[in-house]
Structure formats: structure tokens, C-alpha cells
Coordinates of C-alpha atoms and ligand atoms in Angstrom, one line a residue:
Chain F
M1 CA 45.7 -12.9 -27.8
Y2 CA 44.5 -12.1 -31.3
I3 CA 45.4 -8.2 -31.8
T4 CA 42.1 -6.5 -33.6
D5 CA 44.0 -3.8 -35.8
K6 CA 41.1 -3.6 -38.1
S7 CA 37.9 -3.2 -37.0
G8 CA 35.2 -6.1 -37.5
F9 CA 37.1 -8.0 -39.4
T10 CA 35.9 -11.8 -40.2
K11 CA 38.5 -14.4 -41.1
E12 CA 38.4 -17.8 -42.4
T13 CA 41.2 -20.4 -42.3
K14 CA 41.0 -24.0 -42.0
G15 CA 37.4 -24.5 -41.7
Q16 CA 37.5 -22.0 -38.6
R17 CA 36.4 -18.4 -38.5
V18 CA 37.7 -15.8 -36.4
V19 CA 35.1 -13.0 -35.7
S20 CA 36.4 -9.9 -34.0
D21 CA 34.7 -6.9 -32.5
V22 CA 32.3 -9.3 -30.5
T23 CA 30.2 -7.6 -27.7
C24 CA 30.2 -9.5 -24.8
P25 CA 26.3 -10.0 -23.8
F26 CA 26.8 -10.1 -20.0
C27 CA 27.6 -7.3 -18.1
G28 CA 27.0 -3.4 -18.2
S29 CA 30.5 -2.9 -19.4
A30 CA 29.5 -4.6 -22.6
C31 CA 32.6 -5.0 -23.8
D32 CA 33.2 -4.8 -27.4
D33 CA 36.7 -6.2 -28.2
I34 CA 36.0 -9.9 -27.8
V35 CA 37.5 -12.0 -30.4
C36 CA 35.7 -15.5 -31.2
V37 CA 37.2 -18.5 -32.8
V38 CA 34.1 -20.6 -34.5
E39 CA 34.5 -24.1 -35.7
K40 CA 32.2 -26.1 -38.0
D41 CA 31.3 -29.5 -36.7
P42 CA 32.1 -31.2 -40.2
K43 CA 29.1 -33.8 -39.7
T44 CA 26.4 -31.9 -38.6
G45 CA 27.4 -28.3 -40.1
N46 CA 26.7 -26.7 -36.9
E47 CA 28.8 -24.0 -36.0
H48 CA 30.1 -23.6 -32.2
I49 CA 32.6 -21.3 -30.6
K50 CA 36.1 -22.8 -29.7
E51 CA 37.9 -20.2 -28.2
V52 CA 37.5 -16.8 -27.2
Y53 CA 39.9 -14.0 -26.4
N54 CA 39.8 -10.9 -24.0
A55 CA 36.4 -11.8 -22.1
C56 CA 36.7 -12.0 -18.5
K57 CA 36.0 -15.7 -16.3
V58 CA 32.2 -14.8 -16.4
G59 CA 32.0 -13.4 -20.2
T60 CA 33.8 -16.0 -21.4
A61 CA 31.1 -18.7 -19.5
N62 CA 28.7 -16.5 -22.0
F63 CA 30.2 -18.2 -24.9
L64 CA 31.4 -21.4 -23.5
P65 CA 28.8 -22.8 -21.7
C66 CA 29.5 -25.2 -18.4
K67 CA 30.4 -28.8 -19.2
G68 CA 27.0 -30.4 -19.2
A69 CA 24.7 -27.4 -19.4
E70 CA 21.3 -27.9 -21.3
R71 CA 20.0 -25.8 -23.7
F72 CA 16.5 -25.5 -24.8
T73 CA 15.7 -25.9 -28.5
T74 CA 12.0 -26.4 -28.5
P75 CA 9.4 -25.0 -26.4
L76 CA 8.1 -26.9 -23.4
W77 CA 4.8 -27.1 -21.9
R78 CA 3.1 -28.4 -18.9
E79 CA -0.6 -27.8 -17.6
S80 CA -0.1 -28.5 -14.0
K81 CA 3.6 -27.0 -12.3
K82 CA 3.8 -30.7 -10.6
D83 CA 4.1 -32.5 -13.9
D84 CA 6.8 -33.0 -16.3
F85 CA 7.3 -30.8 -19.1
E86 CA 6.3 -31.9 -23.1
P87 CA 7.5 -30.6 -26.2
I88 CA 5.3 -28.5 -27.9
T89 CA 5.1 -26.5 -31.5
W90 CA 6.6 -22.8 -31.6
D91 CA 2.8 -22.4 -33.2
D92 CA 1.2 -24.1 -30.2
A93 CA 3.7 -22.2 -27.7
L94 CA 2.9 -18.7 -29.2
E95 CA -1.3 -19.3 -29.3
K96 CA -1.1 -20.4 -25.8
T97 CA 1.3 -17.4 -24.8
A98 CA -1.4 -15.0 -26.5
D99 CA -4.3 -16.9 -24.7
I100 CA -2.9 -16.7 -21.2
L101 CA -2.0 -13.0 -21.5
L102 CA -5.3 -12.1 -22.7
A103 CA -7.3 -14.1 -20.5
A104 CA -5.4 -12.6 -17.6
K105 CA -6.5 -9.2 -16.1
H106 CA -3.2 -7.9 -15.1
P107 CA -0.3 -9.7 -16.4
L108 CA 3.0 -8.7 -15.9
I109 CA 5.9 -8.6 -18.9
F110 CA 9.1 -8.9 -17.1
G111 CA 13.1 -8.9 -17.9
W112 CA 14.5 -7.6 -20.8
S113 CA 18.3 -6.7 -19.7
E114 CA 19.8 -9.7 -21.6
T115 CA 18.1 -9.1 -24.9
S116 CA 18.1 -6.7 -27.7
V117 CA 16.3 -3.4 -27.8
E118 CA 14.8 -4.5 -31.0
A119 CA 13.0 -7.4 -28.9
M120 CA 12.1 -4.7 -26.2
R121 CA 10.5 -2.6 -28.8
Y122 CA 7.9 -5.3 -29.4
G123 CA 7.6 -6.2 -25.7
V124 CA 6.3 -2.7 -25.4
R125 CA 3.6 -3.1 -28.0
L126 CA 2.7 -6.4 -26.4
T127 CA 2.1 -5.1 -23.0
E128 CA 0.1 -2.4 -24.3
L129 CA -2.1 -4.9 -25.9
V130 CA -2.8 -7.2 -23.1
G131 CA -3.0 -4.0 -20.8
G132 CA -0.4 -5.2 -18.6
T133 CA 2.3 -3.7 -16.9
I134 CA 5.8 -4.1 -18.3
D135 CA 9.1 -4.0 -16.1
G136 CA 12.6 -5.6 -15.6
Q137 CA 15.6 -6.3 -13.5
V138 CA 16.2 -2.6 -13.4
T139 CA 13.1 -2.4 -10.5
H140 CA 15.4 -5.0 -7.8
C141 CA 18.8 -3.2 -9.2
H142 CA 19.2 0.1 -9.9
G143 CA 15.6 1.8 -9.9
P144 CA 16.4 3.6 -6.7
T145 CA 19.2 5.1 -9.0
V146 CA 17.0 5.9 -11.7
Q147 CA 14.4 7.3 -9.1
A148 CA 17.6 9.4 -7.7
I149 CA 18.3 10.6 -11.3
Q150 CA 14.9 11.8 -12.0
E151 CA 14.9 13.6 -8.7
V152 CA 18.1 15.6 -9.0
G153 CA 19.8 15.1 -12.1
Y154 CA 23.2 13.8 -12.3
P155 CA 26.6 15.2 -13.5
T156 CA 27.6 12.2 -15.4
G157 CA 30.1 11.2 -18.7
T158 CA 31.1 8.4 -20.6
L159 CA 33.0 5.4 -19.7
G160 CA 35.4 7.0 -22.6
E161 CA 35.8 10.1 -20.7
V162 CA 37.2 8.4 -17.6
K163 CA 39.7 5.9 -19.5
N164 CA 41.2 9.3 -21.1
R165 CA 41.1 12.1 -18.7
A166 CA 40.4 10.4 -15.0
D167 CA 43.0 10.7 -12.2
M168 CA 41.0 9.4 -9.4
I169 CA 38.3 6.8 -9.3
V170 CA 36.2 6.0 -6.4
Y171 CA 34.4 2.6 -6.1
W172 CA 31.7 3.0 -3.8
G173 CA 29.4 0.1 -2.4
C174 CA 30.4 -2.3 -5.2
N175 CA 32.8 -4.9 -6.2
P176 CA 33.5 -4.6 -10.2
L177 CA 36.2 -7.3 -9.7
N178 CA 33.6 -9.8 -9.3
A179 CA 30.7 -8.2 -10.8
H180 CA 32.1 -5.9 -14.1
A181 CA 35.5 -7.8 -14.4
R182 CA 37.1 -6.0 -16.7
H183 CA 35.7 -2.2 -15.8
L184 CA 38.8 -1.7 -14.3
S185 CA 41.2 -2.8 -16.9
R186 CA 39.4 -1.4 -20.2
Y187 CA 37.7 2.0 -18.7
S188 CA 38.1 3.2 -15.4
T189 CA 42.1 2.4 -13.3
Y190 CA 44.6 0.2 -15.6
V191 CA 43.8 1.5 -18.9
S192 CA 46.3 3.8 -20.8
G193 CA 44.2 7.0 -22.0
F194 CA 44.8 9.7 -24.2
F195 CA 45.6 12.2 -21.0
R196 CA 46.6 9.0 -18.9
R197 CA 49.3 7.6 -20.7
H198 CA 50.4 5.7 -18.1
G199 CA 47.4 4.3 -17.1
R200 CA 47.1 3.2 -13.6
Q201 CA 50.5 5.0 -12.2
E202 CA 48.5 8.2 -13.3
R203 CA 45.4 7.1 -11.2
K204 CA 44.5 7.1 -7.8
L205 CA 41.7 3.9 -7.0
I206 CA 40.1 4.8 -3.7
V207 CA 37.0 2.0 -2.3
V208 CA 34.7 2.5 0.0
D209 CA 32.5 -0.7 1.3
P210 CA 31.8 -2.7 4.3
R211 CA 33.7 -5.6 3.2
R212 CA 37.1 -5.8 1.7
T213 CA 36.4 -7.0 -1.4
D214 CA 38.6 -8.3 -4.0
T215 CA 38.1 -4.4 -5.5
A216 CA 39.3 -3.1 -2.1
K217 CA 42.5 -5.3 -1.9
L218 CA 43.9 -3.3 -5.2
A219 CA 42.8 0.3 -3.9
D220 CA 45.4 2.5 -3.0
E221 CA 43.1 3.7 0.1
Y222 CA 40.6 1.8 1.0
I223 CA 37.8 2.7 3.5
Q224 CA 35.8 0.4 5.6
I225 CA 32.1 1.5 6.4
E226 CA 29.4 -0.1 8.5
L227 CA 26.7 -1.7 6.3
G228 CA 24.2 1.0 5.7
S229 CA 25.7 4.1 6.5
D230 CA 26.2 5.2 3.3
Y231 CA 23.7 8.2 3.5
E232 CA 24.8 9.6 6.9
I233 CA 28.8 9.5 5.1
F234 CA 27.8 11.1 2.1
Q235 CA 25.7 13.9 3.8
A236 CA 28.8 14.5 6.5
M237 CA 31.1 15.0 3.5
R238 CA 28.7 17.7 2.0
A239 CA 28.8 19.3 5.0
L240 CA 32.1 19.3 5.4
L241 CA 32.7 20.7 2.2
N242 CA 30.2 23.5 2.7
D243 CA 32.4 24.3 5.6
A244 CA 29.8 23.0 8.3
E245 CA 30.9 21.9 11.7
V246 CA 30.8 18.3 11.8
T247 CA 30.5 17.3 15.7
K248 CA 30.0 13.5 15.4
D249 CA 32.7 11.4 15.2
P250 CA 32.9 8.6 13.9
I251 CA 30.6 8.3 11.3
G252 CA 29.2 5.4 9.9
G253 CA 32.5 3.6 11.5
V254 CA 34.9 5.8 9.9
P255 CA 36.8 8.5 11.7
L256 CA 36.1 12.2 11.2
D257 CA 39.7 13.0 10.1
T258 CA 39.8 10.2 7.5
L259 CA 36.7 11.5 5.8
K260 CA 38.4 14.8 5.9
G261 CA 41.1 13.2 4.3
L262 CA 39.2 11.7 1.7
L263 CA 37.5 15.0 0.9
E264 CA 40.9 16.7 0.5
T265 CA 42.2 13.8 -1.8
M266 CA 38.7 14.0 -4.1
K267 CA 39.6 17.8 -4.2
S268 CA 42.8 17.7 -5.4
A269 CA 42.1 15.3 -8.3
S270 CA 41.6 17.2 -11.7
Y271 CA 39.5 14.8 -13.3
G272 CA 37.5 12.6 -10.9
A273 CA 34.8 9.4 -11.2
L274 CA 32.6 7.8 -8.7
F275 CA 31.2 4.6 -9.4
F276 CA 28.3 3.2 -7.1
G277 CA 26.8 0.0 -7.2
L278 CA 24.1 -2.0 -5.4
G279 CA 25.7 -1.5 -2.1
L280 CA 23.6 2.2 -2.1
T281 CA 20.2 0.9 -4.2
H282 CA 19.8 -2.6 -1.8
S283 CA 20.6 -1.0 1.8
E284 CA 18.0 0.7 3.8
S285 CA 17.1 4.7 2.3
K286 CA 18.0 3.1 -1.2
K287 CA 17.4 6.2 -3.8
N288 CA 17.9 8.7 -0.8
N289 CA 21.7 7.0 -0.9
V290 CA 22.0 7.7 -4.5
E291 CA 20.6 11.5 -3.9
A292 CA 23.1 12.0 -1.3
G293 CA 25.9 10.1 -3.4
I294 CA 25.0 12.8 -6.6
G295 CA 24.7 15.5 -4.3
L296 CA 28.6 15.3 -3.2
V297 CA 29.7 14.7 -6.7
Q298 CA 27.8 18.0 -7.7
A299 CA 29.1 20.0 -4.5
L300 CA 32.6 18.6 -5.7
N301 CA 32.5 20.2 -9.1
D302 CA 32.9 24.1 -7.0
H303 CA 36.4 22.6 -6.9
T304 CA 37.2 20.2 -9.6
K305 CA 35.7 18.3 -12.1
W306 CA 33.8 15.0 -11.0
Q307 CA 31.4 12.6 -12.6
I308 CA 29.2 10.0 -11.1
M309 CA 27.9 6.6 -12.7
P310 CA 25.9 3.4 -11.5
L311 CA 27.3 0.5 -12.3
R312 CA 24.4 -1.2 -14.6
G313 CA 24.3 -4.8 -13.9
H314 CA 23.1 -6.7 -17.1
Y315 CA 24.5 -5.3 -20.6
N316 CA 21.4 -4.1 -21.8
V317 CA 19.4 -3.2 -18.5
G318 CA 20.2 0.4 -19.5
G319 CA 18.3 -0.4 -22.8
L320 CA 14.8 -1.0 -21.3
N321 CA 15.1 2.4 -19.7
Q322 CA 15.9 4.0 -23.1
V323 CA 13.8 2.2 -25.3
L324 CA 10.5 2.7 -22.4
S325 CA 11.6 6.0 -22.3
W326 CA 11.5 6.9 -25.8
L327 CA 8.4 5.2 -26.2
T328 CA 6.1 5.6 -23.1
G329 CA 7.7 8.8 -21.6
Y330 CA 8.8 6.8 -18.2
A331 CA 11.7 4.5 -17.7
Y332 CA 10.7 1.6 -15.9
A333 CA 7.2 0.1 -14.3
V334 CA 4.9 1.1 -16.9
N335 CA 1.5 0.1 -16.5
F336 CA -1.0 -0.3 -19.4
T337 CA -4.2 -1.3 -17.8
R338 CA -6.2 2.1 -18.7
G339 CA -4.8 1.9 -22.1
M340 CA -2.2 4.5 -21.5
P341 CA 1.4 4.5 -19.7
R342 CA 1.3 4.9 -16.5
Y343 CA 4.3 4.8 -14.4
N344 CA 4.3 4.8 -10.3
I345 CA 7.0 3.3 -8.6
G346 CA 6.0 1.1 -5.4
E347 CA 2.5 0.5 -7.2
F348 CA 3.8 -1.1 -10.9
T349 CA 7.0 -2.0 -10.0
G350 CA 7.4 -5.7 -10.5
V351 CA 8.8 -7.3 -6.9
D352 CA 5.8 -5.2 -5.3
M353 CA 3.2 -6.1 -7.4
L354 CA 4.4 -10.1 -7.2
A355 CA 4.8 -9.5 -3.4
R356 CA 1.1 -8.2 -3.4
K357 CA -0.6 -10.9 -5.5
E358 CA -1.7 -8.4 -7.9
V359 CA -0.4 -10.0 -10.8
D360 CA -2.6 -13.3 -12.6
A361 CA -0.1 -14.3 -15.3
M362 CA 3.4 -13.5 -16.0
F363 CA 5.5 -13.2 -19.2
N364 CA 9.5 -13.7 -18.7
I365 CA 11.8 -13.0 -21.0
A366 CA 15.9 -13.0 -20.7
A367 CA 15.8 -12.7 -16.9
D368 CA 16.0 -15.1 -13.8
P369 CA 13.6 -13.7 -11.3
G370 CA 13.0 -16.9 -9.9
A371 CA 17.1 -17.0 -8.5
H372 CA 16.8 -12.9 -7.8
I373 CA 13.5 -11.9 -6.4
P374 CA 12.7 -12.6 -2.9
Q375 CA 10.6 -15.9 -1.7
K376 CA 7.1 -13.5 -1.4
A377 CA 7.2 -12.5 -4.7
A378 CA 8.5 -15.7 -6.4
M379 CA 5.8 -17.5 -4.4
T380 CA 3.4 -15.5 -6.6
M381 CA 5.2 -16.6 -10.2
A382 CA 4.8 -20.2 -8.8
E383 CA 1.2 -19.5 -8.2
I384 CA 0.2 -17.9 -11.4
P385 CA 0.2 -18.9 -15.1
L386 CA 4.5 -18.6 -16.1
I387 CA 5.4 -18.2 -19.4
C388 CA 9.5 -18.0 -19.5
C389 CA 12.0 -17.4 -22.6
D390 CA 15.3 -18.4 -21.7
I391 CA 18.4 -20.4 -23.2
H392 CA 19.2 -22.2 -20.1
P393 CA 17.2 -24.1 -17.5
T394 CA 17.2 -21.4 -14.3
P395 CA 15.1 -21.2 -11.3
T396 CA 12.4 -19.5 -13.1
T397 CA 11.8 -22.4 -15.8
E398 CA 11.3 -24.3 -12.8
L399 CA 8.4 -22.6 -11.7
A400 CA 7.2 -21.9 -15.2
N401 CA 4.2 -23.5 -17.5
L402 CA 5.8 -22.7 -20.8
I403 CA 9.3 -22.4 -21.5
L404 CA 10.2 -20.6 -24.9
P405 CA 13.5 -21.6 -26.4
G406 CA 15.6 -18.2 -26.2
T407 CA 18.0 -17.2 -28.9
H408 CA 21.1 -15.6 -27.4
D409 CA 21.1 -12.1 -29.1
G410 CA 24.4 -10.5 -29.2
I411 CA 26.2 -13.9 -30.2
E412 CA 23.6 -15.7 -32.2
A413 CA 21.9 -12.9 -33.7
E414 CA 22.9 -9.3 -34.5
A415 CA 21.5 -6.9 -31.7
S416 CA 21.3 -3.5 -30.1
C417 CA 22.1 -2.7 -26.7
Y418 CA 23.1 0.4 -24.2
R419 CA 26.1 0.1 -21.9
M420 CA 25.8 1.5 -18.9
D421 CA 27.1 5.0 -19.6
G422 CA 24.2 5.0 -22.1
V423 CA 26.5 4.7 -25.3
P424 CA 24.3 2.7 -27.6
I425 CA 26.1 -0.6 -28.9
H426 CA 25.8 -2.5 -32.4
M427 CA 26.7 -6.2 -31.2
R428 CA 27.8 -8.6 -34.2
K429 CA 26.5 -12.0 -34.5
V430 CA 29.3 -14.8 -34.4
H431 CA 27.2 -17.8 -35.2
D432 CA 23.6 -19.0 -35.8
P433 CA 21.2 -20.5 -33.1
P434 CA 20.7 -24.1 -32.9
A435 CA 17.9 -25.7 -34.7
G436 CA 14.7 -25.1 -33.0
C437 CA 15.6 -21.8 -31.6
K438 CA 14.3 -18.3 -33.9
P439 CA 17.1 -16.3 -36.0
A440 CA 16.4 -13.7 -32.9
N441 CA 14.0 -13.0 -29.9
H442 CA 12.4 -9.8 -31.6
V443 CA 11.5 -12.6 -34.6
F444 CA 9.2 -14.4 -32.2
L445 CA 8.0 -11.7 -30.4
E446 CA 6.9 -9.9 -33.5
E447 CA 5.1 -13.4 -34.7
L448 CA 3.5 -13.3 -31.1
V449 CA 2.5 -9.4 -31.0
K450 CA 1.0 -10.1 -34.8
I451 CA -1.4 -13.0 -33.1
V452 CA -2.2 -10.7 -30.4
E453 CA -3.3 -8.4 -32.7
K454 CA -5.2 -10.7 -34.9
K455 CA -7.1 -12.1 -31.9
L456 CA -8.1 -8.2 -30.8
E457 CA -9.0 -7.4 -34.6
L458 CA -6.3 -4.5 -34.3
P459 CA -3.9 -3.9 -37.7
H460 CA -0.3 -4.5 -37.2
V461 CA 1.2 -0.7 -36.9
M462 CA 4.6 -1.6 -36.1
Q463 CA 7.4 -1.1 -39.0
Chain K
M1 CA 27.8 -25.3 18.8
A2 CA 25.4 -22.1 19.5
I3 CA 23.2 -20.1 17.2
I4 CA 24.2 -16.4 16.4
K5 CA 22.5 -13.2 15.0
L6 CA 23.8 -11.1 12.1
N7 CA 23.6 -9.1 9.3
V8 CA 23.2 -10.7 5.7
T9 CA 24.4 -8.8 2.7
S10 CA 24.3 -10.3 -0.8
G11 CA 25.7 -9.7 -4.1
A12 CA 27.4 -11.0 -7.3
T13 CA 30.9 -13.5 -7.2
V14 CA 32.5 -14.7 -10.0
P15 CA 32.2 -18.4 -9.3
Q16 CA 28.5 -17.8 -8.8
G17 CA 28.6 -15.8 -12.1
V18 CA 30.3 -18.3 -14.2
V19 CA 27.9 -21.1 -13.7
A20 CA 24.9 -18.9 -14.3
K21 CA 26.3 -17.3 -17.2
G22 CA 27.3 -21.0 -18.8
G23 CA 24.0 -22.2 -18.3
G24 CA 24.8 -24.6 -15.4
K25 CA 22.1 -23.4 -13.2
K26 CA 20.5 -26.7 -12.9
L27 CA 24.1 -28.4 -12.4
T28 CA 25.5 -29.2 -8.9
D29 CA 28.2 -26.4 -9.4
Y30 CA 25.6 -23.9 -9.1
K31 CA 24.7 -25.3 -5.5
N32 CA 28.3 -25.3 -4.8
T33 CA 29.2 -21.7 -5.7
A34 CA 25.7 -19.9 -4.6
A35 CA 24.5 -22.2 -1.6
I36 CA 26.8 -20.7 0.7
I37 CA 27.4 -17.8 3.6
F38 CA 30.3 -16.5 4.3
L39 CA 31.6 -15.7 7.4
D40 CA 34.1 -13.7 9.3
K41 CA 36.4 -15.6 11.8
Q42 CA 35.2 -14.2 14.7
D43 CA 31.7 -15.4 14.0
F44 CA 32.9 -19.0 13.1
K45 CA 34.3 -18.8 16.6
K46 CA 31.1 -17.6 18.4
L47 CA 29.2 -20.5 15.9
E48 CA 31.8 -22.7 17.9
T49 CA 32.2 -24.5 14.1
Y50 CA 34.5 -24.3 11.4
P51 CA 34.3 -23.5 7.9
G52 CA 32.7 -25.8 5.4
T53 CA 30.1 -27.0 8.0
A54 CA 25.9 -26.5 6.9
V55 CA 24.2 -24.2 8.7
E56 CA 20.4 -23.0 8.8
V57 CA 20.3 -19.4 8.4
R58 CA 16.6 -18.4 9.2
N59 CA 14.6 -15.6 10.0
A60 CA 10.6 -14.6 9.6
F61 CA 10.7 -14.7 6.1
G62 CA 12.2 -18.4 5.4
K63 CA 14.7 -20.9 6.3
V64 CA 17.8 -22.3 4.2
I65 CA 20.4 -24.8 4.6
V66 CA 23.9 -23.3 2.7
T67 CA 27.5 -24.3 3.5
A68 CA 29.6 -21.6 6.2
Q69 CA 32.6 -20.9 4.5
L70 CA 35.6 -18.3 5.6
T71 CA 35.3 -14.9 4.4
P72 CA 37.9 -14.0 1.8
D73 CA 36.9 -10.1 2.4
G74 CA 36.9 -10.2 6.6
P75 CA 37.6 -8.8 8.6
H76 CA 33.8 -7.8 9.0
P77 CA 32.3 -9.7 12.4
G78 CA 28.5 -9.3 12.6
V79 CA 28.2 -9.3 8.7
A80 CA 27.7 -12.2 6.6
F81 CA 27.7 -12.3 2.9
M82 CA 25.6 -14.8 0.7
P83 CA 26.5 -15.1 -3.4
R84 CA 22.9 -14.2 -5.0
G85 CA 20.6 -16.9 -5.9
P86 CA 17.6 -18.7 -4.7
W87 CA 19.1 -19.4 -1.7
A88 CA 19.8 -16.2 -0.6
N89 CA 16.3 -15.0 -1.3
V90 CA 14.7 -17.3 0.8
I91 CA 15.9 -15.2 3.8
I92 CA 15.8 -12.0 1.7
D93 CA 13.4 -9.3 3.5
P94 CA 10.8 -8.7 0.6
D95 CA 9.6 -5.4 1.8
T96 CA 10.7 -2.8 -0.5
K97 CA 9.3 0.0 1.4
S98 CA 7.5 1.2 -2.2
S99 CA 10.9 1.6 -3.6
G100 CA 10.4 -1.9 -6.1
C101 CA 13.5 -2.3 -4.6
P102 CA 13.9 -5.7 -1.6
M103 CA 16.3 -5.4 1.3
Y104 CA 19.3 -7.3 -0.3
K105 CA 22.2 -5.9 1.3
N106 CA 20.9 -6.0 5.1
T107 CA 18.8 -8.6 6.4
E108 CA 18.9 -9.7 10.1
V109 CA 19.3 -13.8 10.2
E110 CA 20.0 -16.1 12.9
I111 CA 22.5 -19.0 12.0
E112 CA 22.4 -22.3 13.6
P113 CA 25.1 -25.4 12.7
K114 CA 23.2 -28.3 11.1
P115 CA 26.0 -30.5 10.2
E116 CA 24.1 -33.1 9.9
L117 CA 22.3 -31.7 6.7
S118 CA 23.3 -30.3 3.3
P119 CA 22.3 -27.9 0.9
L120 CA 19.4 -28.7 -1.8
E121 CA 20.3 -28.7 -5.4
M122 CA 18.5 -26.0 -7.1
A123 CA 15.6 -27.7 -9.0
D124 CA 14.8 -29.4 -5.3
L125 CA 15.2 -26.4 -3.7
M126 CA 12.3 -24.2 -5.8
K127 CA 10.5 -27.6 -5.5
Q128 CA 10.3 -27.6 -1.7
E129 CA 10.1 -23.6 -1.2
Y130 CA 7.4 -23.0 -4.3
I131 CA 5.9 -25.9 -5.9
D132 CA 5.3 -28.5 -3.0
K133 CA 3.8 -25.4 -1.1
L134 CA 0.7 -24.9 -4.5
Ligands
LIG1 S1 33.5 -7.3 -18.1 FE1 31.4 -7.6 -18.3 S2 31.4 -7.2 -20.8 FE2 33.5 -7.4 -20.4 S3 34.0 -9.4 -20.5 FE3 33.5 -9.3 -18.4 S4 31.1 -9.7 -18.2 FE4 31.9 -9.2 -20.4

């Protein structure tokens, strides 16, 4: 293991470079303590990552691709989706992209969670120019969480506060050991903090989930609930907290006494943190589940200090919410058909628009909706002109007309992202992208925006 | 062998994540890590089959062949788990009820063992489910 005593060192020895304090561009934990050993190929002069330290298994796969993984390095085009792809130049690819988006009545500009904040800015401008809708993975991940926060607010904090202060951690409807593998060891449970020197020994871990997940197996207390009963359980706990009489027993498969016990444990914490995942946003009641959870945490603050936080999936899924909020005033699903930003969940959310076949062209970047959205919506993607920017083949590129070779922002280019707690992080560059790819995704997006502006005879206004 | 009905929930797993993040979605590894349905021991008994058997998972939205495996997270009879990916998406309820978010965590399905079949590779699945239907 490399110990990074100095922040941000880059050391060169024997043809190898060691880059420290790299941010892992995968999950919302955005661990920024990764160390990469970079090696130069003496023949080609190209650099590649040889070793990775500190990252989890999935994070490591980001830096060290699977054996046999294909990498796009040139734009690929096919007129018909039944044909094979042919390589084309970047100039032709951007020209085609501009033409497709301008010819469309209602284009969808989708994705963004795995690219930089800098790229997102151009995405918003592009959407405004072509009069389309901009949305991202947030719509089908923590979209309901955003809605709940808009309705009732939320008492939250940073992961640093959890690390330094929390003595009780609750994971509800999530399995961080599989989806955010270092969350427990770096931020919440095992880590030693300023006021929690002894780490795990000073913290109680509780997991609530319908399945006895890997995280549940590590917990001090695991409560198994019925699928889709989160709302009922949260509301019962809020009622109990307000000394109301609850007559139903069991609730959502949990005996009432267990819930009473859980509540007493939660009240006894000096600083508690509740993390929730897609278990709440992907089951019946969606945003109401989250609202009820927030309500419980708000009520607990009458007794002791508690905070609540969604476990955001991709490293920059929160970034799209931030960029859209500061540029348009809305967090996601923003429509520009009338030339000004409009926001309406259900109407302008990507999955709904695709499922209703209201979209007639799609630009997808740094996302794989082909793998992550249900069949009805994915079918529309197959039916319409689809441009996809990605680094490797995905189910989405299988449905595309045009593939733009992406740059791995955060590894092959400097980038900014927002961690799951809303803390912005500057990501260091490790090595250059392969020949044929642009220096960063925002570089080709700027070129694209300029082409579209030229076609519309508009001046370039972005700095 | 019998046909059973249960609720499917889907989500991330480490093996599927490693292949997806490592750029291996076109490799057989993706099929091996994502074209899976994890069932409880009791549900295997009802299905009258063994872990490792190919099964057809179907509902009104579609049907897909995946491999049934014993859940490491049991007991959860009546609940099945599928790693997220294009195979699970064939049967996920696309209705968002105007929330923007489909029902990834609670979709009813019917499962029937089909030992003579095996799951499709990602590219073949996309072709069969979408491109061939154009
Ligand atoms: S926990 Fe997430 S951010 Fe941290 S190394 Fe693993 S995948 Fe990367």
C-alpha cells in the first residue's frame, strides 16, 4: 500500500510514474485517495495504468479494464441500425450530431453522470440551442429523492461529519457493500474519526432491507422487512415517536416491539446517520417513502442529532443536479422547447418521454440507458436516431447510429465532480487519453456547441 | 418442474459492476454476471429444479432466459433478485406513475425452468429484443 503523506504527489522512478490522490470515477463515494502506478510503453510511448491502490474491486476495474475489453478511439457511424458501423472523422461526426439534433422536433439530451461538471455546462447550452430536454440517470435513480427534498427539505450533513461524529449508522434499503464498497470503511462505520478514534468499536451499525445483504451480514442489528413496506414502517415509527398508539402488529413483516426497540436505540445515539438507497425510490410510493424517511429523521432531531443522506449512484450524478440548478433553476428533467427552462416530473423525465415515444432523436453521453431502462423506453431508443458517447461498447451503443469515442474524465482528463454529500471534488488527471479521443469530453462538446451556434447563426457566448 | 410466481427486485452486484466498469459489457463475463436470477431455497423446491438451471422469467412486459442461482442473501421466499442490466430490463415494469422512475424493485413475474435453453449474450439480446423488432 502507498501511504500518501503529502497531498497530490507525482513521483517518477524507473519509467514509472506514481500519481496519488486520484479520485475514483465510479460511485457516489468518489474516493479521492486512489494511487495509480503508470507505466510507459517504450515502443509507442503510450501510458497505461499498471497498478491501482486503495480502490475497491469495482473502482479498480475503472482503472484496469477487463481483459479483452474494447475501447472506442474513432467515431463510428451507420445509417441503418441493421448495418455494421463504419469509422468516420470527428468533423463528420460532430456535423452529423448537429444535423440530427437540429432536425429533431423534440431531442432528448441524456446521461452525464459519468462525465465532468465542465461537460455538463456545454450539455445545457446544447439543449437550449436545439430546443430539447436534458435529463440524466438521476431520473431513474434518486429522482424521487430530489422530489422529496424539494417538498420537505432534509436535515443532512457531509460524509466528513459522519466519519468524525456518528456513533450510529443506519443503512435503509441499500447495500453499500456491493454498490458503494468503501462507504463503510472510508466514511461511515470502520473509519476512525476525530471524535470516534476507535472506529467500528464506537459505532453501532443497523441495516433494514428485505434481503439479508452483504451489508446486513456485517450489521449489529438486521431488520428484515417486506418488499415495499418502507412507507408504512417509517410512518409507524413517526407515530410511535409522537406517543401515538399503533394497533397493527406486525408492520411490514416486523413485530411492533422490534420497531419500538429500534426507535429507542436510534434515540440513544449521540449522532446518528441514516443512509438510504434505491430500495426507497424504486418501490411503490417512491418519493413518499423518502419523505416519510426524512420525516422520521426530522422528528428524531427533537431527541438527538440525526442526519439523512441518499447513497447517490454514480460519482457525478449529483453534479448534474447542481449544474442544472445553478443554470436553469431546476435539478433535472429540464425542457427547453419554448426557449426557456421548464420542469415537470412525469412530463419531461427521460424514461417517461421515451416510453411515450415523444422523443424523435437522442444524444446520450456517459450513461447506459440501454442497460438500465425498461424495455418500452429502450425500444424508442432503437427506433429513433441515437448518438451515443461512451468509452466502451454497451447495450446503448448496440442501439446507436453514431458512436462518439468518449474520454474517461477523471482519469484521462482533469474534471470536477460532486460527491454524494454535495461536496465538490477536483479530480486529477492520471494519463493522456488514447490517440483518436479528445483531451476531455467538454472539448468536443464545446466544438459541437459552436457548430450548432454557427448553423443557427448565433454568437458563441460561453466563456 | 413447475411454474411459480414471485416478485423481482433488481440492483447492483459487485461481479456485474466489475465487468460493466471494466468495459466488458460485450464479453461473455457480462452475461455470466448479469443474466441471473437469484432465488430462495424454498422457491427452488417449488420450482422443482436446481441452482444453475436456465429459467424463463416472464410477465406482460416481456420474457427473458437467465440462469437461476441460489441467493446468498436469504431467506427471502417469494422474492427474487436480478442484477441490473439489459436482461432484467426485459421484465421490469416500465410504468413510472408519473415519477420518472420505473418499478425496479417490485415487479411480478412468472418463472419456468427451461434447462434446454441458455441466456443470450448482450449483443444478441439487444438485437433480438430491439433491432430485430424494428
Ligand atoms: S467505493 Fe466507489 S468511489 Fe470508492 S473506490 Fe469503490 S467504486 Fe470507487
